[in-house]
Amino acid sequence: MKYIIILVDGAGDYTIESIGNKTPLEVANIPNITNLAQNGEIGLVQTIPVGMQPGSDIANLSVMGYAPEKYHTGRSPLEAASMGVPLSDTDITFRCNLVTLSEDKPYQEKTILDHSSGDITTEESTQLIETLSKQLQTEFIKYYPGVSYRHLILWKNGLKSSTYDFDLTPPHDILGQSISNYLPKGPHQELLTNMMEKSYDILKNHPVNVLRTKKGLNPASSIWIWGEGKKPRLDSFKEKFGLAGSVISAVDLIHGIGILAGLKPIKVDGATGTIHTNFSGKASAAVKALLDGDDFVYLHLEAPDECGHQGNLQEKIESIEIIDHKIVGPIKTALEEAKEEFKVLILPDHLTPIKLRTHTSDPVPYVIYDSRTNSKKSDNRFTEKSAKESGNFFLTGPELTSYFFK
Ligand SMILES: O=C(O)[C@H](O)COP(=O)(O)O
């Protein structure tokens, strides 16, 4: 028996007037996913526990079967696990975005225009982070380059010399707003704000940014520090579910959770975390892993979330349609041709509504398909509305995951 979870990051949405008061899932042309819904089961699941932040760290721990209330110690230490940054129990880590700020006004009054610096490439951003590291790192503060705009700051033994007390804001939560009300607060506000402000002066005339601006692309104006955390520990996935497997994603967050859970991270060439990612390559890697012996694959697609953050409705719909015909269809066909018995779970981790350009804690739709009971059961659609009308509702991600693996 083979199991695959296809995590369509941020795909859920609210109804949008310009598309007839429908959601992107309702208007997207997704015949393969619809086939799974009509031959399987749909419902809703509450991936974000009450009182916790609706980020992909919390949501993907939940979907993978790890209750965030028990296992979550912050976003950045999960990413550190994928980046090969070893942590001690006294270390603190932070997510370090490269963001685009407005050119007007003094630093602390600037507007945050883009949480991703125009989806800056990893090649460009690594040069910028290396420059910042040379000029800003100290014996205790270290910078590590990651994927695209997603990077890491390590505060070595931070817990030995200070309190773990932060009030930091994800940059994708304040797009288009002045940063003045969202700069770091708490006992470390001066340390962190100084790092951010100094980064602006260092990055301003960096050749990478000069070239990006010349090409009409958003520059990486500044770092933005958030997603603080401490060393996490996850129980073995194999011990929890009796399954060995892999994780496939473009982003360190998912690979980090997988590594900490004892799953194998599979890197796919051309995986970017955007709508231009190598969708077919990720699908092929998933099929290969399953046919080469894995019991389970967690296949994460970031694109719909990034389209949601950018407020790009057409590309969000397009990314969902590409996932349907370059991921879901080919994987189902390949497993059928290999005469494998398999189950598929497809769901977003959270909603990233176009009108909000950030995450919400609403329950998300799921579809479960079991090849062993492949018969038309309904006229289900994989949409937020149909999922709600199904009456199936899981209160937590771990409950859905345990049900899926039965
Ligand atoms: O910073 C990132 O990687 C994403 O924009 C945050 O969104 P996510 O929590 O859905 O990954």
XYZ file of N, CA and C and ligand atoms in Angstrom, residues 7 9-10 54-60 75 79 95 97 115-116 147 149-151 170-173 226 251-254 300 302 305-306 309 349-352 357-359, ligand 1:
134
model
N 0.210 18.499 -0.725
C -0.103 19.692 0.056
C -0.049 20.918 -0.849
N -0.175 24.387 -0.902
C -0.007 25.460 0.077
C -0.844 26.701 -0.275
N -1.697 27.089 0.673
C -2.440 28.338 0.523
C -3.529 28.329 -0.527
N -1.589 31.198 11.935
C -1.877 30.386 10.733
C -0.728 30.384 9.725
N 0.419 29.904 10.109
C 1.543 29.811 9.173
C 1.739 28.385 8.699
N 2.542 28.216 7.669
C 2.775 26.869 7.137
C 3.552 25.988 8.104
N 4.297 26.606 9.036
C 4.994 25.792 10.038
C 3.988 25.049 10.906
N 3.055 25.803 11.470
C 2.008 25.206 12.315
C 1.165 24.229 11.489
N 0.737 24.660 10.302
C -0.202 23.873 9.504
C 0.417 22.580 8.996
N 1.657 22.610 8.543
C 2.261 21.385 8.001
C 2.673 20.411 9.098
N 9.171 28.687 13.737
C 9.320 28.339 12.332
C 10.773 28.143 11.938
N 13.315 25.241 9.706
C 14.035 25.532 8.465
C 15.535 25.291 8.641
N 13.825 33.626 11.237
C 13.682 33.686 9.797
C 14.128 35.090 9.376
N 13.807 37.269 6.112
C 13.359 37.524 4.743
C 14.204 38.623 4.113
N 7.190 40.959 0.310
C 7.828 40.085 1.304
C 8.895 39.199 0.663
N 8.897 39.193 -0.685
C 9.759 38.214 -1.388
C 10.795 38.874 -2.309
N 16.573 29.659 0.586
C 15.944 29.548 -0.742
C 15.236 30.853 -1.070
N 13.948 34.219 -1.061
C 13.979 35.311 -0.073
C 14.012 34.820 1.367
N 14.121 33.477 1.534
C 13.975 32.869 2.871
C 15.341 32.491 3.439
N 15.761 33.197 4.512
C 17.096 32.943 5.056
C 17.023 32.830 6.582
N 5.311 38.614 10.865
C 5.649 38.105 9.523
C 5.453 39.212 8.479
N 6.389 39.388 7.558
C 6.280 40.489 6.585
C 5.103 40.334 5.639
N 4.696 39.090 5.368
C 3.555 38.885 4.466
C 2.224 39.219 5.144
N 2.292 39.520 6.448
C 1.055 39.933 7.147
C 0.829 41.439 7.058
N 11.815 37.682 11.685
C 10.577 37.167 12.325
C 10.747 35.661 12.518
N 10.958 24.346 -0.434
C 11.279 25.224 0.698
C 11.820 24.428 1.886
N 12.719 25.082 2.617
C 13.390 24.426 3.747
C 12.432 24.030 4.858
N 11.325 24.762 4.997
C 10.399 24.442 6.091
C 9.940 22.997 6.027
N 9.509 22.562 4.852
C 8.952 21.207 4.723
C 10.052 20.166 4.830
N 4.859 18.770 -1.419
C 4.409 20.135 -1.071
C 4.589 21.077 -2.256
N 4.279 25.066 -3.181
C 4.222 26.407 -2.565
C 3.477 27.417 -3.419
N 0.235 29.583 -2.620
C 0.424 30.483 -1.475
C 1.118 31.761 -1.905
N 2.176 31.628 -2.705
C 2.903 32.816 -3.159
C 2.011 33.690 -4.032
N -0.163 35.607 -1.679
C 0.543 36.731 -1.050
C 0.708 37.903 -2.024
N -2.709 23.703 3.313
C -2.357 23.730 4.744
C -3.164 24.809 5.456
N -3.433 25.876 4.728
C -4.248 26.985 5.252
C -4.798 27.750 4.044
N -5.701 28.685 4.276
C -6.149 29.580 3.211
C -5.155 30.724 3.085
N -4.914 31.193 1.866
C -4.201 32.460 1.649
C -5.090 33.291 0.722
N -4.155 38.686 1.136
C -2.734 38.502 0.795
C -1.943 37.910 1.968
N -2.636 37.220 2.890
C -1.919 36.474 3.928
C -2.810 35.346 4.423
N -2.337 34.626 5.442
C -2.991 33.374 5.845
C -4.178 33.610 6.763
O 7.867 33.182 4.074
C 7.434 32.209 3.436
O 8.062 31.166 3.177
C 5.999 32.241 2.998
O 5.675 33.385 2.284
C 5.160 32.232 4.259
O 4.009 31.605 3.944
P 3.868 30.074 4.402
O 3.787 30.154 5.926
O 2.571 29.626 3.765
O 5.065 29.324 3.929
